[in-house]
Amino acid sequence: VSVRLPVDAAVTLHASGAFCSITMPGAQCIALGERTVQCGTQDPSAPRLYIDASCAFGSLSFRMG
């Protein structure tokens, strides 16, 4: 699954996985465990988007834009 994140929102992405491939913005990769990243705009008046993703035996890719 490939997910395109909006660049004009403040995005908080929490991803966890087991025996998988999760590619986070900034080319960080998770195969086992969890990680939280914040990306997108730093404008305090921008809309906020919170994503909680889990993956097992699969592949997720999160990209800006």
Tab-separated table of N, CA and C in Angstrom, residues 2-63:
chain	number	residue	atom	x	y	z
A	2	SER	N	0.558	2.187	-0.842
A	2	SER	CA	1.295	3.439	-0.894
A	2	SER	C	0.338	4.571	-0.517
A	3	VAL	N	0.767	5.427	0.426
A	3	VAL	CA	-0.073	6.518	0.912
A	3	VAL	C	0.643	7.834	0.653
A	4	ARG	N	-0.035	8.757	-0.001
A	4	ARG	CA	0.516	10.082	-0.279
A	4	ARG	C	-0.011	11.053	0.771
A	5	LEU	N	0.890	11.683	1.516
A	5	LEU	CA	0.523	12.598	2.593
A	5	LEU	C	0.484	14.042	2.089
A	6	PRO	N	-0.458	14.854	2.586
A	6	PRO	CA	-0.534	16.252	2.139
A	6	PRO	C	0.608	17.086	2.723
A	7	VAL	N	1.191	17.936	1.898
A	7	VAL	CA	2.295	18.783	2.359
A	7	VAL	C	1.802	20.021	3.092
A	8	ASP	N	0.517	20.357	2.930
A	8	ASP	CA	-0.013	21.565	3.558
A	8	ASP	C	-0.700	21.285	4.889
A	9	ALA	N	-0.458	20.116	5.474
A	9	ALA	CA	-1.009	19.760	6.786
A	9	ALA	C	0.140	19.347	7.703
A	10	ALA	N	-0.074	19.491	9.002
A	10	ALA	CA	0.888	19.014	9.993
A	10	ALA	C	0.542	17.545	10.257
A	11	VAL	N	1.409	16.638	9.863
A	11	VAL	CA	1.133	15.204	9.911
A	11	VAL	C	1.929	14.554	11.039
A	12	THR	N	1.239	13.799	11.882
A	12	THR	CA	1.884	12.943	12.877
A	12	THR	C	1.565	11.512	12.486
A	13	LEU	N	2.605	10.747	12.210
A	13	LEU	CA	2.453	9.389	11.708
A	13	LEU	C	3.076	8.415	12.689
A	14	HIS	N	2.266	7.521	13.232
A	14	HIS	CA	2.743	6.473	14.128
A	14	HIS	C	2.545	5.149	13.408
A	15	ALA	N	3.635	4.419	13.188
A	15	ALA	CA	3.559	3.154	12.461
A	15	ALA	C	4.227	2.057	13.262
A	16	SER	N	3.609	0.884	13.245
A	16	SER	CA	4.202	-0.282	13.894
A	16	SER	C	4.050	-1.475	12.963
A	17	GLY	N	5.002	-2.380	13.048
A	17	GLY	CA	4.943	-3.521	12.152
A	17	GLY	C	5.747	-4.700	12.641
A	18	ALA	N	5.437	-5.847	12.047
A	18	ALA	CA	6.153	-7.085	12.336
A	18	ALA	C	6.348	-7.835	11.027
A	19	PHE	N	7.590	-8.153	10.712
A	19	PHE	CA	7.925	-8.892	9.497
A	19	PHE	C	7.366	-8.192	8.258
A	20	CYS	N	7.663	-6.897	8.147
A	20	CYS	CA	7.104	-6.092	7.068
A	20	CYS	C	8.127	-5.061	6.619
A	21	SER	N	7.702	-4.224	5.694
A	21	SER	CA	8.505	-3.095	5.240
A	21	SER	C	7.633	-1.852	5.267
A	22	ILE	N	7.941	-0.934	6.183
A	22	ILE	CA	7.225	0.336	6.257
A	22	ILE	C	8.237	1.441	5.969
A	23	THR	N	7.996	2.190	4.906
A	23	THR	CA	8.868	3.303	4.544
A	23	THR	C	8.186	4.597	4.954
A	24	MET	N	8.847	5.336	5.829
A	24	MET	CA	8.322	6.591	6.353
A	24	MET	C	8.897	7.753	5.542
A	25	PRO	N	8.279	8.950	5.628
A	25	PRO	CA	8.878	10.121	4.985
A	25	PRO	C	10.295	10.346	5.514
A	26	GLY	N	11.203	10.714	4.654
A	26	GLY	CA	12.591	10.871	5.049
A	26	GLY	C	13.378	9.594	4.889
A	27	ALA	N	12.804	8.594	4.226
A	27	ALA	CA	13.439	7.317	3.904
A	27	ALA	C	13.761	6.457	5.126
A	28	GLN	N	13.115	6.703	6.257
A	28	GLN	CA	13.267	5.832	7.413
A	28	GLN	C	12.473	4.559	7.145
A	29	CYS	N	13.018	3.420	7.544
A	29	CYS	CA	12.360	2.154	7.249
A	29	CYS	C	12.191	1.337	8.532
A	30	ILE	N	11.045	0.669	8.638
A	30	ILE	CA	10.750	-0.178	9.788
A	30	ILE	C	10.516	-1.600	9.286
A	31	ALA	N	11.134	-2.583	9.897
A	31	ALA	CA	10.872	-3.985	9.578
A	31	ALA	C	10.229	-4.672	10.778
A	32	LEU	N	10.585	-4.217	11.972
A	32	LEU	CA	10.050	-4.786	13.203
A	32	LEU	C	10.091	-3.695	14.270
A	33	GLY	N	8.973	-3.401	14.881
A	33	GLY	CA	8.924	-2.374	15.918
A	33	GLY	C	7.982	-1.251	15.558
A	34	GLU	N	8.257	-0.065	16.130
A	34	GLU	CA	7.384	1.075	15.869
A	34	GLU	C	8.172	2.366	15.863
A	35	ARG	N	7.587	3.383	15.249
A	35	ARG	CA	8.230	4.690	15.161
A	35	ARG	C	7.153	5.750	14.946
A	36	THR	N	7.404	6.945	15.463
A	36	THR	CA	6.516	8.087	15.256
A	36	THR	C	7.323	9.208	14.612
A	37	VAL	N	6.796	9.777	13.537
A	37	VAL	CA	7.453	10.902	12.872
A	37	VAL	C	6.443	12.023	12.676
A	38	GLN	N	6.953	13.243	12.651
A	38	GLN	CA	6.130	14.412	12.343
A	38	GLN	C	6.685	15.015	11.068
A	39	CYS	N	5.800	15.307	10.140
A	39	CYS	CA	6.221	15.842	8.858
A	39	CYS	C	5.159	16.797	8.330
A	40	GLY	N	5.403	17.346	7.164
A	40	GLY	CA	4.478	18.315	6.593
A	40	GLY	C	4.849	19.715	7.034
A	41	THR	N	3.881	20.599	7.005
A	41	THR	CA	4.124	21.990	7.350
A	41	THR	C	4.279	22.184	8.860
A	42	GLN	N	4.997	23.208	9.226
A	42	GLN	CA	5.167	23.569	10.635
A	42	GLN	C	4.268	24.743	11.018
A	43	ASP	N	3.397	25.162	10.110
A	43	ASP	CA	2.480	26.264	10.348
A	43	ASP	C	1.478	25.872	11.438
A	44	PRO	N	1.420	26.627	12.555
A	44	PRO	CA	0.519	26.254	13.651
A	44	PRO	C	-0.969	26.363	13.297
A	45	SER	N	-1.309	27.113	12.246
A	45	SER	CA	-2.715	27.230	11.860
A	45	SER	C	-3.131	26.191	10.802
A	46	ALA	N	-2.195	25.361	10.380
A	46	ALA	CA	-2.493	24.343	9.361
A	46	ALA	C	-3.340	23.221	9.966
A	47	PRO	N	-4.120	22.551	9.131
A	47	PRO	CA	-4.891	21.403	9.634
A	47	PRO	C	-3.949	20.301	10.117
A	48	ARG	N	-4.411	19.538	11.086
A	48	ARG	CA	-3.612	18.453	11.660
A	48	ARG	C	-4.160	17.106	11.210
A	49	LEU	N	-3.254	16.203	10.890
A	49	LEU	CA	-3.619	14.862	10.461
A	49	LEU	C	-2.841	13.864	11.311
A	50	TYR	N	-3.555	12.955	11.974
A	50	TYR	CA	-2.939	11.912	12.788
A	50	TYR	C	-3.209	10.565	12.133
A	51	ILE	N	-2.161	9.795	11.900
A	51	ILE	CA	-2.296	8.484	11.278
A	51	ILE	C	-1.651	7.457	12.196
A	52	ASP	N	-2.392	6.390	12.485
A	52	ASP	CA	-1.894	5.256	13.259
A	52	ASP	C	-1.973	4.041	12.346
A	53	ALA	N	-0.820	3.548	11.898
A	53	ALA	CA	-0.785	2.465	10.917
A	53	ALA	C	-0.101	1.239	11.501
A	54	SER	N	-0.629	0.070	11.158
A	54	SER	CA	-0.037	-1.208	11.557
A	54	SER	C	0.106	-2.084	10.327
A	55	CYS	N	1.169	-2.874	10.301
A	55	CYS	CA	1.410	-3.740	9.153
A	55	CYS	C	2.066	-5.031	9.635
A	56	ALA	N	1.630	-6.153	9.086
A	56	ALA	CA	2.249	-7.449	9.365
A	56	ALA	C	2.336	-8.219	8.050
A	57	PHE	N	3.515	-8.725	7.756
A	57	PHE	CA	3.743	-9.525	6.548
A	57	PHE	C	3.334	-8.791	5.273
A	58	GLY	N	3.618	-7.490	5.209
A	58	GLY	CA	3.235	-6.708	4.036
A	58	GLY	C	4.166	-5.540	3.832
A	59	SER	N	3.668	-4.537	3.126
A	59	SER	CA	4.478	-3.384	2.788
A	59	SER	C	3.617	-2.119	2.804
A	60	LEU	N	4.115	-1.072	3.475
A	60	LEU	CA	3.474	0.247	3.492
A	60	LEU	C	4.518	1.292	3.105
A	61	SER	N	4.085	2.271	2.344
A	61	SER	CA	4.993	3.344	1.948
A	61	SER	C	4.251	4.671	2.118
A	62	PHE	N	4.821	5.574	2.913
A	62	PHE	CA	4.241	6.900	3.135
A	62	PHE	C	5.158	7.923	2.483
A	63	ARG	N	4.591	8.777	1.608
A	63	ARG	CA	5.372	9.791	0.903
A	63	ARG	C	4.660	11.142	0.983
